[in-house]
Short mmCIF file of C-alpha atoms in Angstrom, two decimals:
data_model
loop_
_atom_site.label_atom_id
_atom_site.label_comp_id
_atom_site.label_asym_id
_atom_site.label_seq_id
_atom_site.Cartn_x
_atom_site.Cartn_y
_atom_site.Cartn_z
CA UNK E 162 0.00 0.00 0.00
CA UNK E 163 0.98 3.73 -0.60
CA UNK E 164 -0.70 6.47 -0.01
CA UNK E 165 -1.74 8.52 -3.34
CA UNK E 166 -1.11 4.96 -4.74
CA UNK E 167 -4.00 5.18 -7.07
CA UNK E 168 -2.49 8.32 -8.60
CA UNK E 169 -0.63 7.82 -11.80
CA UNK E 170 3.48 7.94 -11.39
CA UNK E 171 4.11 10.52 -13.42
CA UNK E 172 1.59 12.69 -11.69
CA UNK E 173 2.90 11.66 -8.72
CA UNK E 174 6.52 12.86 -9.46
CA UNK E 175 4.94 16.51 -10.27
CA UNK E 176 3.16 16.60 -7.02
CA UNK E 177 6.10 15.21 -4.58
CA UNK E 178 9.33 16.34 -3.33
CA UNK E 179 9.29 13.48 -1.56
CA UNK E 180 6.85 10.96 -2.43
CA UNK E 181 4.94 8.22 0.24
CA UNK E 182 6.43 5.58 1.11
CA UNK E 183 4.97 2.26 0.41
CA UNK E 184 3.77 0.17 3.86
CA UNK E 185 1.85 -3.06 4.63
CA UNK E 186 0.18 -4.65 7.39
CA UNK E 187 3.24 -6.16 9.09
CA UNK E 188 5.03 -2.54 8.89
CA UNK E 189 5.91 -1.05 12.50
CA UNK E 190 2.93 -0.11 14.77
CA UNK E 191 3.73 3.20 14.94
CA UNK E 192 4.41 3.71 11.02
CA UNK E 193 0.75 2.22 10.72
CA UNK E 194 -1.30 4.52 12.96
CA UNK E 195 0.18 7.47 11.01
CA UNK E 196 -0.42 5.66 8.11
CA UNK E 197 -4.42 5.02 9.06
CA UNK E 198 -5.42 8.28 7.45
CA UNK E 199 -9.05 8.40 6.63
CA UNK E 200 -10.30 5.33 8.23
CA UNK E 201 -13.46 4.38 6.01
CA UNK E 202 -16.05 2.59 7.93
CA UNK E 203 -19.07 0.25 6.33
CA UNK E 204 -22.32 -1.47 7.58
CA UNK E 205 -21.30 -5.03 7.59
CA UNK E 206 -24.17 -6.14 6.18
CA UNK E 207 -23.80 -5.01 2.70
CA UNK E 208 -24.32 -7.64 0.38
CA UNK E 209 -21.09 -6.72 -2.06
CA UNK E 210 -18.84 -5.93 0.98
CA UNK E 211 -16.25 -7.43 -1.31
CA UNK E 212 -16.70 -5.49 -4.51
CA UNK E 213 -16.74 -2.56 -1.92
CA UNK E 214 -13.62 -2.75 -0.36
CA UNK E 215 -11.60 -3.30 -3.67
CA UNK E 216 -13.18 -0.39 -4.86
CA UNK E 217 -12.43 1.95 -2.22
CA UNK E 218 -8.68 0.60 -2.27
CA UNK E 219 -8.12 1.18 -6.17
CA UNK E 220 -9.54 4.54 -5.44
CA UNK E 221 -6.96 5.03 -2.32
CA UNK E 222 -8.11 3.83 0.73
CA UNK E 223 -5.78 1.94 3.49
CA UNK E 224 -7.90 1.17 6.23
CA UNK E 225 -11.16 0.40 6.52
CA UNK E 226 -13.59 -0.90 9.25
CA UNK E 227 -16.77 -3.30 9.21
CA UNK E 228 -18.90 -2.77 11.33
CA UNK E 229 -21.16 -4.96 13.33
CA UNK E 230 -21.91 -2.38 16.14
CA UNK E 231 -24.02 0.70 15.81
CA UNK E 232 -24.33 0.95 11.86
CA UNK E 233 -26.63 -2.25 11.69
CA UNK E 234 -29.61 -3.27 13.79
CA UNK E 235 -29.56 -5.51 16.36
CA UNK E 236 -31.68 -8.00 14.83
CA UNK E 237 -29.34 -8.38 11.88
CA UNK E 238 -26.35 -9.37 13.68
CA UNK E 239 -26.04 -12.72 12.89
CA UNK E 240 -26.68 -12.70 9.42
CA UNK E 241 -23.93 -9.63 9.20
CA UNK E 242 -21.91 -12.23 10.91
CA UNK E 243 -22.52 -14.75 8.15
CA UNK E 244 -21.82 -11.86 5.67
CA UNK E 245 -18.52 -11.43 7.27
CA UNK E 246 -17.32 -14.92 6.36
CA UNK E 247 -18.75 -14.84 3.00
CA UNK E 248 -17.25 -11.53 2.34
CA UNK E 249 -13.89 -12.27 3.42
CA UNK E 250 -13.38 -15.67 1.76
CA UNK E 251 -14.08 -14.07 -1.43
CA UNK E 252 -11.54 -11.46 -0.83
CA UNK E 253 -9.04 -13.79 -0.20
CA UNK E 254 -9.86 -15.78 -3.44
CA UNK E 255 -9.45 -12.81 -5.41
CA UNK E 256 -6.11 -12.25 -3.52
CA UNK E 257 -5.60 -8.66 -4.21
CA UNK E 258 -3.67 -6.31 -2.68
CA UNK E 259 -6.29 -4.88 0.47
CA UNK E 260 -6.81 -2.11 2.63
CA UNK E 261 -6.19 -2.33 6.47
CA UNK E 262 -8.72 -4.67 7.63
CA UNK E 263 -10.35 -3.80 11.03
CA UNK E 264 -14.18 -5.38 12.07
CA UNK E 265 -15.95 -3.19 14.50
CA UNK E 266 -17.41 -5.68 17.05
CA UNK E 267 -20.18 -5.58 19.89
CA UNK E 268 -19.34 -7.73 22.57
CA UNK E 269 -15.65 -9.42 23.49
CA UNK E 270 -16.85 -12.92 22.63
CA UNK E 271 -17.33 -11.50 19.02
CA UNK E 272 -13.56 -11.66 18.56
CA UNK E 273 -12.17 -15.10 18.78
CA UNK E 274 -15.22 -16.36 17.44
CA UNK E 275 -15.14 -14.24 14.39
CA UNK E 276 -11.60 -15.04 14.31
CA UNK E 277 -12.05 -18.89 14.13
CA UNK E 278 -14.59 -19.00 11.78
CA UNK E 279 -12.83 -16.86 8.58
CA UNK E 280 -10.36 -19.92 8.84
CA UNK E 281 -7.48 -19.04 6.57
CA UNK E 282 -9.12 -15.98 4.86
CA UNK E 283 -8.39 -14.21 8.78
CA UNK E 284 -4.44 -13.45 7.33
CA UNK E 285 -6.30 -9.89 5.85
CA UNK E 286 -7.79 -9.08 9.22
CA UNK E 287 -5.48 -6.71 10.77
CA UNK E 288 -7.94 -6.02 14.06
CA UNK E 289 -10.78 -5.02 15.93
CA UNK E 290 -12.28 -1.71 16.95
CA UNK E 291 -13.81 -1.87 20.50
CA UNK E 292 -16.69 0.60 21.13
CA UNK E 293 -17.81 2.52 24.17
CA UNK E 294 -14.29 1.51 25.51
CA UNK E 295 -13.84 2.05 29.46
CA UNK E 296 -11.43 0.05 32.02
CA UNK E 297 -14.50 -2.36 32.83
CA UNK E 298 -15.56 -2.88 29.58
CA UNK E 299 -11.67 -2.44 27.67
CA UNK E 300 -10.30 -5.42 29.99
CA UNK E 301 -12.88 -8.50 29.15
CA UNK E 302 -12.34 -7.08 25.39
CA UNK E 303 -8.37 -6.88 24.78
CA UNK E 304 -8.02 -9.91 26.90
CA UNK E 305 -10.05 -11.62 24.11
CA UNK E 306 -7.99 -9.71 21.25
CA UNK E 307 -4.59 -11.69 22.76
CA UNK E 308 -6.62 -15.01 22.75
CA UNK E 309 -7.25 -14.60 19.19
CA UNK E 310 -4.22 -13.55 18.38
CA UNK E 311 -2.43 -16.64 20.40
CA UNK E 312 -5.00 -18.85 18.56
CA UNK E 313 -4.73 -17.16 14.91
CA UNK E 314 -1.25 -17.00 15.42
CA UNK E 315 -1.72 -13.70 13.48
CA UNK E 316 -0.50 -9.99 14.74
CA UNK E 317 -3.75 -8.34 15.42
CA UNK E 318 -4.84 -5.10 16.65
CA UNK E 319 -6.94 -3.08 18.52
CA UNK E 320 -8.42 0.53 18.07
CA UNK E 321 -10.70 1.02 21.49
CA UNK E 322 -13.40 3.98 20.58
CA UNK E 323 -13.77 6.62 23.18
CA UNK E 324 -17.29 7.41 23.36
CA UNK E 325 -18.60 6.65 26.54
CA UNK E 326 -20.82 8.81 28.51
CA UNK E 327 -17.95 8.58 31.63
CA UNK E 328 -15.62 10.38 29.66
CA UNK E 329 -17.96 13.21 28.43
CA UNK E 330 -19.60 13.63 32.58
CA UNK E 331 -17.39 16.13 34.49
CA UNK E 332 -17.39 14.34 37.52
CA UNK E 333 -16.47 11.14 36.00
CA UNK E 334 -14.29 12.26 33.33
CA UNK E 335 -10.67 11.95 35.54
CA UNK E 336 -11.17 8.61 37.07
CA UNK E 337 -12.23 7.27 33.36
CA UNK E 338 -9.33 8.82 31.40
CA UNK E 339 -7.06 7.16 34.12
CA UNK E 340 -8.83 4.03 33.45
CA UNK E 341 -8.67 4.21 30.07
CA UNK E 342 -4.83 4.71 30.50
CA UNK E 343 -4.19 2.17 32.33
CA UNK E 344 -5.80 -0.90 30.55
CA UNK E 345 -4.11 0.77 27.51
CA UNK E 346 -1.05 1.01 28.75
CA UNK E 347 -1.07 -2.73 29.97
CA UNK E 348 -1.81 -3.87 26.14
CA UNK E 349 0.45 -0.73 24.74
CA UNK E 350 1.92 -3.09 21.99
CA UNK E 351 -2.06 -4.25 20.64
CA UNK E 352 -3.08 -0.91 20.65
CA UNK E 353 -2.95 0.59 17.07
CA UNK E 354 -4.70 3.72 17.67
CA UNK E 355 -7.33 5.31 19.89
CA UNK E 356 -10.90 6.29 18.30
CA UNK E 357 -13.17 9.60 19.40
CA UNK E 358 -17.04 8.55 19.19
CA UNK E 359 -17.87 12.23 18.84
CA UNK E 360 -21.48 11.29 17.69
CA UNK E 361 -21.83 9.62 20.66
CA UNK E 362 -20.47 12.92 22.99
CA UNK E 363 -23.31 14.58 21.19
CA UNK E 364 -26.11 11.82 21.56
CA UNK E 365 -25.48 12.05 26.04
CA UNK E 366 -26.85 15.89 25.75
CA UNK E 367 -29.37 15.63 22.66
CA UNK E 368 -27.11 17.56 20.21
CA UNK E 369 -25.98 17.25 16.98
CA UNK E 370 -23.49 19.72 15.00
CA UNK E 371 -24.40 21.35 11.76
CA UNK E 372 -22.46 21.52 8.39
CA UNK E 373 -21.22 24.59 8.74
CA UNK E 374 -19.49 23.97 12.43
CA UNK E 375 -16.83 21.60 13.71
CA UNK E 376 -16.74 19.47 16.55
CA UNK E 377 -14.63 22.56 18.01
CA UNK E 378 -17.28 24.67 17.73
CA UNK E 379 -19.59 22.18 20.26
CA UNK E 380 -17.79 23.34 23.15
CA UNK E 381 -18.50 20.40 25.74
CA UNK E 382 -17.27 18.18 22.92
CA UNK E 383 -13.95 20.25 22.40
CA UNK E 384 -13.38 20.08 26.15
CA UNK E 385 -13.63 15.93 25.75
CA UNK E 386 -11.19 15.92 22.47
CA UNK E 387 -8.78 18.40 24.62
CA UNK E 388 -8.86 15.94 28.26
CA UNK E 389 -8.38 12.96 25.83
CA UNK E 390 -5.06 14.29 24.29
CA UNK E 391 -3.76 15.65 27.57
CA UNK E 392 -4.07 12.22 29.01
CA UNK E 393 -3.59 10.10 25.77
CA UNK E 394 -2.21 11.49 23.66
CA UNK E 395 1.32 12.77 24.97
CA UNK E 396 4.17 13.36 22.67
CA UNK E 397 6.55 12.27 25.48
CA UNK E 398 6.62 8.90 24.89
CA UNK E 399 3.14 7.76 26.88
CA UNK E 400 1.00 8.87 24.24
CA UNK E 401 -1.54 6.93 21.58
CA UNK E 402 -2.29 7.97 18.03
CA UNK E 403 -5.72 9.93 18.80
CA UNK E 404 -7.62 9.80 14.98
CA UNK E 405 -10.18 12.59 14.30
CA UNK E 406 -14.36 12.37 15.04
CA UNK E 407 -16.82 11.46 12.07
CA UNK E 408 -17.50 14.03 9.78
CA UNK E 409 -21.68 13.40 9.09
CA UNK E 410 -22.47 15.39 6.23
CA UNK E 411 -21.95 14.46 2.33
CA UNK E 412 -25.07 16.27 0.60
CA UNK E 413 -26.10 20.01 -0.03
CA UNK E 414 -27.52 21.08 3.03
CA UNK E 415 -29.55 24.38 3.71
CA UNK E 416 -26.25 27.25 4.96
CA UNK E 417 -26.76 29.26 7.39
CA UNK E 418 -22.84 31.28 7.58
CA UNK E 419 -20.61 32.29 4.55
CA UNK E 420 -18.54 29.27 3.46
CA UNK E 421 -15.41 28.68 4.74
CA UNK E 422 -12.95 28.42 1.97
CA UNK E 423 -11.11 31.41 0.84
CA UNK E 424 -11.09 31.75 -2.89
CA UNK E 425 -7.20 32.65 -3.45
CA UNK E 426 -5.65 29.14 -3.45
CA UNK E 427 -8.32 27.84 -5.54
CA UNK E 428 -7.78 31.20 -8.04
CA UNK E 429 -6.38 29.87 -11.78
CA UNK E 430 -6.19 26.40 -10.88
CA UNK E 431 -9.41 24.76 -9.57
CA UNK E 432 -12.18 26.96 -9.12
CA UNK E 433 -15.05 24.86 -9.76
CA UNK E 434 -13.52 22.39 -7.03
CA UNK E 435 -13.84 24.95 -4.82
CA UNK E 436 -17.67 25.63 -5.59
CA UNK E 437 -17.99 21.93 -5.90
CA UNK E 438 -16.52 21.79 -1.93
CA UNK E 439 -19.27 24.08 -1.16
CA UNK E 440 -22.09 22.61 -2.12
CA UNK E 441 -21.13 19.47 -0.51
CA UNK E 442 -20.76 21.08 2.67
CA UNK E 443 -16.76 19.80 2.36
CA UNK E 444 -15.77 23.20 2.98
CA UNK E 445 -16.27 22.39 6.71
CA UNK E 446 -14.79 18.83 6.59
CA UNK E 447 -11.98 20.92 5.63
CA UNK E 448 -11.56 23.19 8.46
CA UNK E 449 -12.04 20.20 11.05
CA UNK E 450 -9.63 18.49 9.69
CA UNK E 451 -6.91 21.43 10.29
CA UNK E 452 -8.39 21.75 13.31
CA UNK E 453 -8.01 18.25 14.15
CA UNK E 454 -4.50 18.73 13.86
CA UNK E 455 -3.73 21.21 15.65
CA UNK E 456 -5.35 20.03 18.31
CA UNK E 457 -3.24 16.78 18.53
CA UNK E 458 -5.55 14.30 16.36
CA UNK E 459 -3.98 12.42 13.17
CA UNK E 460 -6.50 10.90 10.32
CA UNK E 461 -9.84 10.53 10.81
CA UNK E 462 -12.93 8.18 10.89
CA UNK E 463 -14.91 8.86 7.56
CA UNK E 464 -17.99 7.35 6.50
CA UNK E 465 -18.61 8.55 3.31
CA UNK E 466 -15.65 7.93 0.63
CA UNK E 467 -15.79 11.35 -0.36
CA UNK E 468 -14.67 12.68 2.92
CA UNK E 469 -10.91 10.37 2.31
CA UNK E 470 -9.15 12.23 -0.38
CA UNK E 471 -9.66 15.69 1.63
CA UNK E 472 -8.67 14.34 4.62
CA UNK E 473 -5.57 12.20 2.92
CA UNK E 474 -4.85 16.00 0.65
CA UNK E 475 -4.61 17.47 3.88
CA UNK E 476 -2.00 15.00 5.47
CA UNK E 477 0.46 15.61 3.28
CA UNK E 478 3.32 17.39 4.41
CA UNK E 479 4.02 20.76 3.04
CA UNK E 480 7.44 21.16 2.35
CA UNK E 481 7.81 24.46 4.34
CA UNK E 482 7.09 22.04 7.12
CA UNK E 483 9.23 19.66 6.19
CA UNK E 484 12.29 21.95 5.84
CA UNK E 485 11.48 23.53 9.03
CA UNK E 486 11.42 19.91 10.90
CA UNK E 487 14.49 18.38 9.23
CA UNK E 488 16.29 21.89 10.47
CA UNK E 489 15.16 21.14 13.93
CA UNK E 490 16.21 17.81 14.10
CA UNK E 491 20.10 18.16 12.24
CA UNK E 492 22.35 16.55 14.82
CA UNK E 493 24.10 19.67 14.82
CA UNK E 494 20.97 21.23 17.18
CA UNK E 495 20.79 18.79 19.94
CA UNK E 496 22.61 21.40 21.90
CA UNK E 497 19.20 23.52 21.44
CA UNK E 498 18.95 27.05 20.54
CA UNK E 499 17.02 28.98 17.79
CA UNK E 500 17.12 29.37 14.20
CA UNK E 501 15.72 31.38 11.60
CA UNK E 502 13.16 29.19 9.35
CA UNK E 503 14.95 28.72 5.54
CA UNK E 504 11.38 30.80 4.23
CA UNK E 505 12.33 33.25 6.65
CA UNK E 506 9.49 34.17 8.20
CA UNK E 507 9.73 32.08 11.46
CA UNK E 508 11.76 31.25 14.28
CA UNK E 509 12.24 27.16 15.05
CA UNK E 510 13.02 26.65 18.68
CA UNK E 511 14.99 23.40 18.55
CA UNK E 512 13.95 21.94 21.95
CA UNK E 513 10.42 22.94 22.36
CA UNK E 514 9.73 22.15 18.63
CA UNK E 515 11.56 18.97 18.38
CA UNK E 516 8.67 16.83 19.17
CA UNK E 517 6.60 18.52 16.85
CA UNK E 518 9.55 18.10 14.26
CA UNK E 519 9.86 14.29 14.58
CA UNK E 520 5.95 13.51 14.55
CA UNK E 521 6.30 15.77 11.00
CA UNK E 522 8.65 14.09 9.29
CA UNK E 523 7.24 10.60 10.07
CA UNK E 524 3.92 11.75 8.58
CA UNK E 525 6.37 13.20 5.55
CA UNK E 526 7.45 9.06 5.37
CA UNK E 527 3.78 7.93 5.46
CA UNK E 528 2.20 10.67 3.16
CA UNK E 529 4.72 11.96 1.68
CA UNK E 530 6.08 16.02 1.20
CA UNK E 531 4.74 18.14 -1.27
CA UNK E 532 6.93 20.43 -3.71
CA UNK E 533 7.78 24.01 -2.83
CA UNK E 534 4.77 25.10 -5.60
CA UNK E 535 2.46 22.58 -4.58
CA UNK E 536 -0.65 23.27 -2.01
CA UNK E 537 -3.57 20.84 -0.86
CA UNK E 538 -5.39 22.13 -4.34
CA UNK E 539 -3.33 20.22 -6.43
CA UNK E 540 -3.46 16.80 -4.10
CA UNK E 541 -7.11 17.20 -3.61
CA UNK E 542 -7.53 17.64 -7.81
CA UNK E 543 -5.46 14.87 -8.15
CA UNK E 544 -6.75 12.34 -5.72
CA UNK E 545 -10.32 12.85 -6.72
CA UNK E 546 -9.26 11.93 -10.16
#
């Protein structure tokens, strides 16, 4: 797998100064929840699951999740279960290269049971996403992850979903993010990547975000995502990967406030992608996913497949970033000190940026860095070809 992949080569050489670099499911664990990206997740149910997930791949998706949780009803379990093992054994016999595998489960039995019963076809399972994760209900579930894994004899991961109604609760909030860390931090090496269930925040006080605002603008929501990355998400060492809430919205919808793309960077090259952005409401994907960023999150969970090139455009590293963290981190700086950016119009503090610096440039390995003339215009265009 590589990112921008499904891009021609010779596009790809006008677009990178360094391009992405190529990664599979036995890469490093820490290469691979960087490398997550936009994280596409599907009702299990869906009778060409198959045909779906080599579609979204050729079309450049990594990872994707099936879900047997909140996306289907409970009556249908069982026969999404069934789907499952139909869906999967005919992946396997077409034997083509696959996106990051992940099923989305309900209950901790779930997992070595599904794991048994896909037999051989199990090798493109790369884990399970654990929902409404807390210390009680995180235990019973990655204790079951290492008995599959044991009996597989198969790496497999975990991606717990933070969504619970403890976290969002002020007076419960401390003792569950402790919680949290601690089962997490007892099955560090299992755990790919940690998941916000920002619909969920929402759903505990009857609310629900529009188009035209980000989960930063719901402010009890914000204060979750910011309590999460203070405890989780740490860049000292202790921290998870913390991927980016659900963006709900892929159709027109009635606007309310100006939207939020400015029309320079779009000027002379893509102007009707910009309009197009607009009317899809992607204009505020957009600005969450920046936001997402800065506030500590990498990738995102997507379910529609419109919402992964923007978020994958968006990942790539700009190469006034990258020159400004491969400055910070020449062995000539360990001493510290500040330097004056090589565009000149910043100042890089070695020590307090260097964590910044080194989480850059391995997102510059993953998605690659863009060339000096090249903005997220050009990698959106290019992806949604």
């Amino acid at each position: 797998m590589r990112h921008f992949g499904h891009v021609p080569p010779e596009v790809r050489e006008g677009l990178f100064h360094r391009q992405p670099v190529e990664f599979s499911a036995d890469s490093p664990a820490r290469t691979l929840a960087v490398a997550l990206g936009a994280t596409l997740y599907s009702p299990a149910t869906r009778p060409r699951l198959a045909d779906d997930v080599l579609k979204q791949a050729a079309h450049g998706v990594v990872s994707m999740v099936l879900c047997l949780e909140d996306s289907i009803d409970d009556a249908d379990v069982p026969a999404a279960e069934e789907n499952l093992m139909r869906q999967f054994a005919e992946l396997d016999r077409r034997g083509r290269d696959l996106p990051l595998l992940f099923i989305r489960v309900r209950e901790p039995g779930q997992i070595p049971d599904l794991a048994a019963r896909l037999g051989p076809a199990a090798r493109h399972l790369s884990g399970f996403v654990l929902p409404k994760f807390t210390e009680e209900r995180g235990v019973p579930f990655l204790e079951a992850l290492a008995a599959a894994e044991s009996a597989s004899g198969q790496r497999l991961y975990a991606m717990p979903v933070l969504e619970s109604p403890e976290l969002l609760h002020l007076e419960s909030r401390v003792d569950a993010l402790g919680g949290i860390k601690r089962t997490v931090d007892k099955y560090r090496d299992r755990v790919l990547a940690l998941r916000l269930g920002v619909t969920d925040f929402c759903s505990a006080y009857g609310l629900r975000r529009a188009p035209d605002m980000t989960a930063y603008d719901v402010q009890i929501v914000a204060s979750v995502i910011a309590d999460v990355v203070n405890t989780l998400g740490r860049a000292d060492g202790t921290g998870f990967t913390v991927t980016g809430p659900v963006w709900e919205y892929f159709r027109v919808q009635e606007r309310m406030f100006k939207p939020q793309l400015r029309r320079s960077p779009f000027t002379g090259r893509a102007e009707h992608l910009r309009t197009a952005l607009i009317e899809h409401d992607m204009d505020g994907l957009l600005r969450e996913i920046e936001l997402d960023r800065a506030n500590g999150l990498q990738g995102k969970t997507c379910i529609h497949p419109s919402h992964v090139t923007p978020v994958h455009a968006l990942s790539v590293v700009s190469h006034e970033e990258f020159t400004d963290a491969a400055d910070i981190l020449k062995p000539e700086r360990l001493g510290g000190g500040v330097v004056r950016s090589a565009y000149t119009n910043k100042m890089n503090e070695v020590k307090p940026h260097r964590a910044w610096a080194e989480r850059t440039l391995l997102r510059a390995e993953v998605f690659g860095v863009a060339r000096e003339d090249v903005s997220f215009v050009e990698l959106l265009a290019a992806g949604l070809k």
